[in-house]
Amino acid sequence: MSIVVGTKNDVFLLSTENTSYAFGIDDRGLVRHLYWGKKLTSAEDLEMPVLTEVSTNDPVFEITPEEFPVHGGLRYKEHCLKATFADGTRELVYQYCGYDLEEGEDWEELVIHLKDEHYAFTMDLHYKLYPRYDLMERSVVVKNEMEEPIQIEQLHSAQFHIPYENLNFSNVHGHWGAEEQQFTQRVSYGKILIENRRGTSSHNHNPYFILDRDATETTGEVFFGALRMTGNFSGVVEQTPYGETLVQMGINPHDCLLQLAPGQSLRAPAILCGYSATGFETMSHNLHRFALDHIMSKGLRPVLYNSWEATEFHVNCQDQIKLANKAKELGAELFVLDDGWFGERHSIQNGLGDWYVNEGKFPNGLEELIDAVKGLDMKFGIWVEPEMVNPKAQLYQEHPDWIYHYDTRVTDTSRVQYVLNVTKPEVQEFIYNMLDNLLTRYDIDYIKWDANRPISQTGPQRDIWYKHIQVIYGIVTALKKKHPDVLFEACASGGGRIDYGILGIFDDFWTSDNTDAYDRLYIQNSYSRIYPIKAMRAWVTDCPNFLSGRMIPLTFRYHSAMMGSLGIGCNILKFTPEEVELSQKMIRQYKEIRPIIQEGTFYRLDNPSADSYFLYEYLKEDKGVLFAFLPQSKVGHRGTTIRLRGLEENARYTLHTSQGDITKSGSYLMGHGLPLRLSGDYASALVQFEKNQ
Ligand code: DGJ
């Protein structure tokens, strides 16, 4: 058993292969945190410290490490839950009412039952352990068992206590075209807030926390958690005056009010969390492996061609067929027709909502293109943005009341579009039927689902910030049930929906509209800390890059995109014979190494050189791949040393370098390492290796 209950039934020790988490119930019935860190061997060692108030101004609640602090009483720290009862009472007082244990194939779950001492309102704290992955999922289910509704003003899924001060907190900042910009800051007194208020999750911050004690990739303590939610989240890190650091994450209370009708319950989004005593690498490995085994759909992702950067809105059947033929010649397996195929969609001005095939662009229907693509033995994908409507679209003319709006206000457009109120049943039906018809009528294998603006003017409903995405999850889940072989890509103006809420419902992430191969190294590096490589769509695109204006050699662009699920987004009709040949070679090589890239173990390697090399390794069973990038060599043009990770010390490995094969032991490659010297700007190398038999 990984969950051990103390002999007095008052402490719970939850252990995975290398970590433990513990809490207990004190004599007042409070659920108190006791431990999070390296594995403990006995629940009997755990003690419930007697807490005395620091002073009359520092009530005992302020120093009580609660697992799920509620609003009420002498509590002034951040609370996870604030509810208002029908009689106006805004205070919660819970009582402990017992626990339940459940077990599955590779998980165990402990549920702690809490109940308000006066009102028929319950709070179940869920702790689901995945021992093999050193991970736990925490969430809470609240239930209204009263005759009147209850209003939920704040619902964070869990509180974590880290018994240290001066930790480092990492997350990402960014915006469109500049997602996943990693930052790390010292936690000091006061609070750090990361959040989204726009309706998506992740252009500006990402719903996870990483707190470390000066850890490196391979050393030091790291506490982390990723929220399984898309949309408005909030996360608070607080170093208290009492010698500890608190973290909470959950639904953003900003402008949000959730109603619990009589008999209704609500499950807060889970937080997938863990502890590593061996740096960030272990954190990434545990999350990646769990995502591959438990969250993501199975199977390798196809090499795709997407026509967006080549044609933008200037789509027509014959040009798309030409692109498809060329994409096939290069080796692509999936052809994705992006924006511009429907309604009067000739620019961002019109078309969204009118999901009929544009006859001018496709005079013989979509079938002509799809038949051509299928005739090439490729899969076919198509772009949609179902949550949106342009003011000029027929849909809006017919249903002006289908958008989020206030009757007395002008509704803001953004990218010349409004957001549909997907909480209306008729809108849900419209979106589901539109997509179901599309998938039923045409032979479609891949949907790129976009969402290109923030939500505003939400109308009187204050719960849409949470409900909007729940509806989208529901529609896609229902579509996948009926069309189980279709893959869905989550795109929101690039990487606006990269999170563990959407992953599993959708299959791929569009990582960013920034396809500059050098910028992508930063984006991909920080993405990889939390999210699995297989979901990371990365395209090779034309130079000069439309965003950065940079010229980067095609080899470097391929290598950068081959670090994820490869796509090509160039205007390939303009490729020279040399570019065609190079693309064929690269795509062939990608297909060979694809299982290692998409399903292997990923390492961010140390670069001991003063030159800014980016070094990565992927390892699956006996085979591996190394990537080395040198965006710019500095004066002195130094080389670097690649010290590999994860090899067997005594086994021998052969590395296929551009200088010829090199055979060394695992211990040598991990200790001494492989010297490598790249020269010039935007230089890169890809080295395949395998264990000798
Ligand atoms: C934003 C996406 O991120 C792009 O890849 C492309 O699909 C455009 N939308 C199309 O409008």
Short mmCIF file of N, CA and C and ligand atoms in Angstrom, two decimals, residues 176 308 313 338-339 345 383 385 415 448 450 452 491-494 510 513 539, ligand 1:
data_model
loop_
_atom_site.label_atom_id
_atom_site.label_comp_id
_atom_site.label_asym_id
_atom_site.label_seq_id
_atom_site.Cartn_x
_atom_site.Cartn_y
_atom_site.Cartn_z
N TRP A 176 1.40 36.79 -27.56
CA TRP A 176 1.35 36.15 -28.87
C TRP A 176 2.73 36.23 -29.54
N TRP A 308 -0.76 27.38 -43.98
CA TRP A 308 -1.06 28.73 -43.52
C TRP A 308 0.00 29.77 -43.93
N PHE A 313 -4.88 33.53 -46.35
CA PHE A 313 -6.29 33.38 -46.73
C PHE A 313 -6.49 33.10 -48.22
N ASP A 338 -5.44 25.18 -43.77
CA ASP A 338 -5.66 26.11 -42.65
C ASP A 338 -6.82 27.05 -42.95
N ASP A 339 -6.81 28.21 -42.35
CA ASP A 339 -7.88 29.20 -42.43
C ASP A 339 -8.18 29.59 -43.89
N ARG A 345 -14.56 34.01 -46.37
CA ARG A 345 -13.34 34.18 -45.57
C ARG A 345 -12.17 34.50 -46.50
N TRP A 383 -8.66 23.31 -40.68
CA TRP A 383 -8.69 24.33 -39.62
C TRP A 383 -10.11 24.79 -39.35
N GLU A 385 -12.44 27.45 -36.36
CA GLU A 385 -12.43 28.32 -35.16
C GLU A 385 -13.87 28.43 -34.66
N ARG A 415 -9.64 40.98 -33.50
CA ARG A 415 -9.44 40.30 -34.78
C ARG A 415 -10.77 40.28 -35.57
N LYS A 448 -7.55 21.18 -36.70
CA LYS A 448 -6.81 22.23 -35.98
C LYS A 448 -7.85 23.21 -35.47
N ASP A 450 -8.81 26.43 -33.53
CA ASP A 450 -8.19 27.70 -33.18
C ASP A 450 -9.14 28.54 -32.32
N ASN A 452 -8.97 32.79 -31.49
CA ASN A 452 -8.04 33.89 -31.69
C ASN A 452 -8.35 35.20 -30.98
N CYS A 491 -5.09 25.02 -30.60
CA CYS A 491 -4.38 26.22 -31.00
C CYS A 491 -5.21 27.39 -30.50
N ALA A 492 -4.57 28.41 -29.96
CA ALA A 492 -5.29 29.63 -29.60
C ALA A 492 -4.33 30.77 -29.90
N SER A 493 -4.40 31.29 -31.13
CA SER A 493 -3.40 32.28 -31.57
C SER A 493 -2.01 31.76 -31.22
N GLY A 494 -1.68 30.57 -31.67
CA GLY A 494 -0.43 29.94 -31.28
C GLY A 494 -0.64 29.19 -29.98
N TRP A 510 -0.51 23.51 -30.71
CA TRP A 510 0.25 24.40 -31.59
C TRP A 510 1.04 25.31 -30.67
N ASP A 513 2.87 30.73 -32.80
CA ASP A 513 2.95 31.22 -34.18
C ASP A 513 4.36 31.70 -34.49
N TRP A 539 7.10 23.58 -36.64
CA TRP A 539 7.18 23.60 -38.10
C TRP A 539 8.48 24.22 -38.59
C1 DGJ B 1 -3.70 31.63 -35.63
C2 DGJ B 1 -2.93 30.34 -35.67
O1 DGJ B 1 -2.04 30.28 -34.61
C3 DGJ B 1 -2.24 30.22 -37.02
O2 DGJ B 1 -1.45 29.06 -37.05
C4 DGJ B 1 -3.27 30.20 -38.11
O3 DGJ B 1 -4.06 29.05 -38.03
C5 DGJ B 1 -4.14 31.45 -38.02
N1 DGJ B 1 -4.68 31.63 -36.70
C6 DGJ B 1 -5.27 31.39 -39.03
O4 DGJ B 1 -6.12 32.44 -38.92
#
